[in-house]
Coordinates of C-alpha atoms and ligand atoms in Angstrom, one line a residue:
M1 CA -4.0 -1.8 10.4
I2 CA -2.1 -5.0 10.8
T3 CA -0.9 -6.1 14.3
L4 CA 0.9 -9.3 15.1
D5 CA 1.6 -10.2 18.7
H6 CA 3.9 -13.2 19.4
V7 CA 2.8 -15.2 16.4
D8 CA 4.3 -18.8 16.3
K9 CA 3.8 -21.3 13.5
T10 CA 5.0 -24.9 13.4
I11 CA 4.6 -27.0 10.3
G12 CA 4.8 -30.6 11.4
E13 CA 7.8 -30.7 13.6
L14 CA 9.4 -27.7 11.9
P15 CA 9.2 -24.3 13.8
V16 CA 8.8 -21.7 11.0
L17 CA 7.7 -18.6 12.8
E18 CA 8.8 -17.7 16.4
A19 CA 7.3 -14.8 18.4
V20 CA 6.8 -12.6 15.4
S21 CA 5.4 -9.2 16.5
L22 CA 4.9 -6.3 14.1
R23 CA 2.7 -3.4 13.3
V24 CA 1.8 -1.8 10.0
R25 CA -0.1 1.5 10.2
K26 CA -3.0 2.4 7.8
G27 CA -1.6 3.6 4.5
Q28 CA 1.9 2.5 5.4
F29 CA 4.2 0.7 2.9
V30 CA 6.2 -1.9 4.9
C31 CA 8.8 -4.3 3.4
L32 CA 9.9 -7.6 5.0
V33 CA 13.3 -8.9 4.0
G34 CA 14.7 -12.3 5.1
P35 CA 16.8 -15.2 3.9
S36 CA 15.0 -17.6 1.6
G37 CA 13.2 -20.4 3.4
C38 CA 13.0 -18.4 6.6
G39 CA 9.2 -18.2 6.7
K40 CA 8.2 -15.1 4.7
T41 CA 5.4 -16.7 2.7
T42 CA 4.2 -18.6 5.7
L43 CA 3.9 -15.3 7.6
L44 CA 1.9 -13.6 4.8
K45 CA -0.4 -16.7 4.6
C46 CA -1.0 -16.5 8.3
I47 CA -1.9 -12.8 8.0
A48 CA -4.2 -13.6 5.1
G49 CA -6.0 -16.2 7.1
L50 CA -4.8 -19.0 4.9
R51 CA -2.8 -20.8 7.7
T52 CA -3.5 -21.5 11.3
Y53 CA -1.0 -20.2 13.9
Q54 CA -0.5 -19.5 17.7
G55 CA -0.6 -15.9 18.9
E56 CA -2.6 -12.9 17.9
I57 CA -3.2 -11.3 14.5
R58 CA -5.4 -8.2 14.4
I59 CA -6.6 -6.6 11.2
D60 CA -8.0 -3.1 11.7
E61 CA -8.2 -3.8 15.5
R62 CA -10.2 -7.0 15.1
L63 CA -8.9 -10.5 15.8
S64 CA -8.3 -12.2 12.4
Q65 CA -10.5 -15.1 11.7
G66 CA -10.1 -16.9 8.4
V67 CA -10.0 -15.2 5.0
N68 CA -10.7 -11.5 5.3
P69 CA -12.2 -9.4 2.5
M70 CA -10.1 -6.5 3.6
I71 CA -7.0 -8.3 2.3
G72 CA -5.8 -8.6 -1.3
Y73 CA -3.0 -11.1 -1.9
V74 CA -0.5 -11.2 -4.8
F75 CA 1.0 -14.7 -4.6
Q76 CA 4.7 -15.6 -5.1
E77 CA 3.9 -18.4 -7.5
F78 CA 2.6 -17.1 -10.8
S79 CA -1.1 -17.2 -10.8
L80 CA -3.0 -15.5 -13.7
F81 CA -5.7 -17.7 -15.2
P82 CA -4.3 -18.5 -18.7
F83 CA -7.8 -19.2 -20.1
L84 CA -9.1 -15.8 -19.1
T85 CA -8.4 -12.4 -20.7
V86 CA -6.9 -9.5 -18.9
G87 CA -10.4 -8.2 -18.1
G88 CA -11.5 -11.7 -17.2
N89 CA -8.6 -12.1 -14.7
M90 CA -9.3 -8.7 -13.2
E91 CA -13.0 -9.4 -12.6
F92 CA -12.5 -12.9 -11.3
G93 CA -12.9 -12.0 -7.6
L94 CA -15.8 -9.7 -8.4
K95 CA -17.7 -12.5 -10.1
I96 CA -17.2 -14.7 -7.0
Q97 CA -18.6 -11.9 -4.9
K98 CA -21.6 -11.7 -7.4
V99 CA -21.0 -8.1 -8.3
P100 CA -23.3 -7.1 -11.1
R101 CA -21.9 -7.0 -14.7
K102 CA -22.2 -3.3 -15.1
E103 CA -20.3 -2.5 -11.9
R104 CA -17.7 -5.2 -12.8
N105 CA -17.1 -3.5 -16.2
D106 CA -16.7 -0.1 -14.6
I107 CA -14.1 -1.5 -12.1
V108 CA -12.2 -3.3 -14.9
R109 CA -12.2 -0.1 -17.0
S110 CA -10.8 2.0 -14.1
L111 CA -8.1 -0.7 -13.3
I112 CA -7.1 -0.8 -17.0
D113 CA -6.7 3.0 -16.8
L114 CA -4.9 3.0 -13.4
F115 CA -2.4 0.3 -14.6
L116 CA -1.9 1.9 -18.1
L117 CA -3.1 -1.3 -19.8
Q118 CA -5.3 0.4 -22.4
G119 CA -5.8 -1.8 -25.5
F120 CA -5.1 -5.1 -23.6
E121 CA -8.4 -5.7 -22.0
T122 CA -9.2 -8.7 -24.3
A123 CA -5.6 -10.0 -24.5
Y124 CA -4.7 -13.4 -22.9
P125 CA -1.8 -13.7 -20.4
H126 CA 0.5 -15.4 -22.9
E127 CA 0.2 -12.4 -25.2
L128 CA 1.6 -10.1 -22.6
S129 CA 5.1 -9.3 -21.4
G130 CA 6.2 -10.6 -18.0
G131 CA 5.9 -7.1 -16.6
M132 CA 2.4 -6.6 -17.9
Q133 CA 1.4 -10.0 -16.5
K134 CA 2.6 -8.8 -13.0
K135 CA 0.5 -5.6 -13.4
V136 CA -2.6 -7.7 -14.2
A137 CA -1.9 -9.9 -11.1
I138 CA -1.7 -6.7 -8.9
A139 CA -4.8 -5.2 -10.5
R140 CA -6.7 -8.4 -9.9
A141 CA -5.8 -8.3 -6.2
L142 CA -7.0 -4.7 -6.1
A143 CA -10.3 -5.3 -7.9
T144 CA -12.4 -6.0 -4.8
D145 CA -10.9 -2.8 -3.3
P146 CA -9.2 -4.4 -0.2
E147 CA -7.7 -2.0 2.4
I148 CA -4.6 -4.1 2.6
L149 CA -2.4 -5.5 -0.1
L150 CA 0.0 -8.4 0.8
M151 CA 2.6 -8.9 -1.9
D152 CA 4.9 -12.0 -1.9
E153 CA 8.1 -11.3 -4.0
P154 CA 5.9 -10.2 -6.9
F155 CA 8.8 -8.9 -9.1
V156 CA 11.2 -11.7 -8.5
S157 CA 11.4 -13.3 -12.0
L158 CA 11.7 -10.0 -13.9
D159 CA 14.7 -8.3 -15.5
A160 CA 16.2 -5.3 -13.7
Q161 CA 14.7 -2.7 -16.0
T162 CA 11.2 -4.1 -15.8
R163 CA 11.5 -4.5 -12.1
N164 CA 12.5 -0.9 -11.6
M165 CA 9.7 0.3 -13.8
L166 CA 7.1 -1.8 -11.9
Q167 CA 8.4 -0.5 -8.5
K168 CA 7.7 3.0 -9.7
E169 CA 4.3 2.0 -11.0
L170 CA 3.5 0.4 -7.7
L171 CA 4.5 3.5 -5.7
R172 CA 2.3 5.6 -8.0
I173 CA -0.7 3.2 -7.5
W174 CA -0.1 3.1 -3.7
Q175 CA 0.0 6.9 -3.5
K176 CA -3.2 7.1 -5.6
T177 CA -5.2 4.4 -3.7
H178 CA -3.8 4.9 -0.1
K179 CA -3.7 1.1 0.4
T180 CA -1.7 -0.4 3.3
I181 CA 1.0 -2.6 1.8
L182 CA 3.0 -5.4 3.3
F183 CA 5.6 -6.4 0.7
V184 CA 7.9 -9.4 1.0
T185 CA 11.2 -9.4 -0.9
H186 CA 14.7 -10.7 -0.5
N187 CA 16.0 -7.8 -2.5
V188 CA 17.3 -5.1 -0.2
D189 CA 17.6 -2.5 -2.9
E190 CA 13.9 -3.0 -3.8
A191 CA 12.9 -2.7 -0.1
V192 CA 14.8 0.6 0.4
F193 CA 13.4 2.0 -2.8
L194 CA 9.8 1.2 -1.8
A195 CA 9.2 1.1 1.9
D196 CA 8.4 3.5 4.7
K197 CA 9.8 0.9 7.0
V198 CA 12.0 -2.2 6.3
M199 CA 11.8 -5.1 8.7
V200 CA 14.6 -7.7 8.7
L201 CA 13.7 -11.3 9.5
T202 CA 16.1 -13.9 10.9
R203 CA 16.7 -17.3 9.4
R204 CA 14.1 -19.9 10.2
P205 CA 12.4 -19.9 12.6
A206 CA 11.7 -16.3 11.5
T207 CA 11.4 -13.6 14.0
I208 CA 11.9 -9.8 13.6
K209 CA 15.6 -9.1 13.9
S210 CA 15.5 -5.3 13.3
E211 CA 13.5 -2.4 11.8
F212 CA 14.7 0.4 9.7
P213 CA 12.5 3.4 9.1
I214 CA 13.3 4.9 5.7
D215 CA 12.6 8.6 5.7
L216 CA 14.1 9.4 2.3
E217 CA 11.9 11.5 0.0
R218 CA 10.4 9.7 -3.0
E219 CA 11.2 9.2 -5.8
R220 CA 14.4 7.8 -4.2
D221 CA 17.7 8.1 -5.8
R222 CA 19.4 4.6 -5.6
T223 CA 22.8 6.3 -6.0
S224 CA 22.5 8.9 -3.2
S225 CA 24.7 8.4 -0.2
E226 CA 21.8 8.1 2.2
F227 CA 20.2 5.3 0.1
V228 CA 23.5 3.4 -0.2
S229 CA 24.3 3.7 3.5
V230 CA 20.9 2.4 4.7
R231 CA 21.0 -0.4 2.1
K232 CA 24.5 -1.4 3.4
E233 CA 23.3 -1.5 7.0
I234 CA 20.3 -3.7 6.1
L235 CA 22.5 -6.0 3.9
R236 CA 24.9 -6.4 6.8
E237 CA 22.0 -7.5 9.1
L238 CA 20.8 -10.0 6.5
E239 CA 24.2 -11.4 5.7
E240 CA 24.7 -12.3 9.3
E241 CA 21.8 -14.7 9.0
Y242 CA 23.5 -16.5 6.2
V243 CA 26.9 -16.6 7.9
E244 CA 25.5 -18.1 11.1
Q245 CA 23.7 -20.8 9.1
V246 CA 27.1 -21.8 7.7
D247 CA 28.9 -21.6 11.0
K248 CA 26.4 -23.9 12.6
G249 CA 26.6 -26.4 9.7
Y250 CA 23.0 -25.6 8.8
K251 CA 22.2 -27.3 5.5
G252 CA 18.4 -27.1 4.9
I253 CA 16.9 -24.1 3.3
Ligands
LIG1 N1 3.1 -26.8 3.5 C1 4.3 -27.0 3.9 N2 4.7 -28.2 4.3 C2 6.0 -28.5 4.8 N3 6.9 -27.5 5.0 C3 6.6 -26.3 4.6 C4 5.3 -25.9 4.1 N4 5.3 -24.6 3.8 C5 6.5 -24.1 4.1 N5 7.3 -25.1 4.6 C6 8.6 -25.0 5.1 O1 8.7 -23.8 5.9 C7 9.8 -23.0 5.7 C8 9.5 -21.6 5.3 O2 8.8 -21.6 4.1 P1 8.4 -20.3 3.4 O3 7.5 -19.5 4.3 O4 7.9 -20.6 2.0 O5 9.8 -19.5 3.3 P2 10.2 -18.2 2.4 O6 8.9 -17.6 1.8 O7 10.8 -17.2 3.4 O8 11.2 -18.6 1.4 C9 10.6 -23.8 4.6 O9 11.6 -24.5 5.2 C10 9.6 -24.7 4.0 O10 10.2 -25.8 3.5
LIG2 MG1 8.4 -17.3 -0.1

């Protein structure tokens, strides 16, 4: 569903992505982990058609050209519209696509049910908990029914309990909707809990360092020996990237 072949990206003089090649199959849940500042957000933005790049990106076999309606995006920076209700936020993209009101209402109702947000349709973002706000942001990205969901560290600012709860919710929604998900995180525990495959990125300029298929049955037990052992392996890979930065006197993240 998503294929990258030798994608390079330079911002000004700064090489950010270098020969990134990867593949995400239809319906797969893939996590990308990498050191902060390595180029993860840039990579997602290239895939979403929001940045130019060199190399080839294919979405569902077709060369990607600009913004693609097959892709929903949950941004890293917080992005609910404070002046719109939960329902208003969810239907925002549908309004832009000029979907008729009746159909919009039906979609919002089914998203409210899917995300267990009954009773909050007319609430404003500031009236919701952080976890609920994240759910609305994900629901909004799914409203136009994209095949692919790109998620950029969506749970980063939440407490551990809320984060774990949302990871389970996201898996439930993924299993129900069969979306293809590419999820960026720097939290290895989160990646191993969620993904069919974890890809580790190097420090900037980011390239794929290694891939770990995660074949553990869901719902995964974070304390099982298999979970702990793959988590350790990935952490070791990731920590090398930080160590080498220090060795080379690298200062700028
Ligand atoms: N618009 C931009 N202008 C200049 N530098 C940028 C811009 N966007 C990203 N960068 C730089 O590119 C590098 C990678 O950024 P980013 O993709 O946001 O990393 P990550 O998401 O992995 O933390 C960083 O060093 C950042 O400073
Ligand atoms: Mg980022």
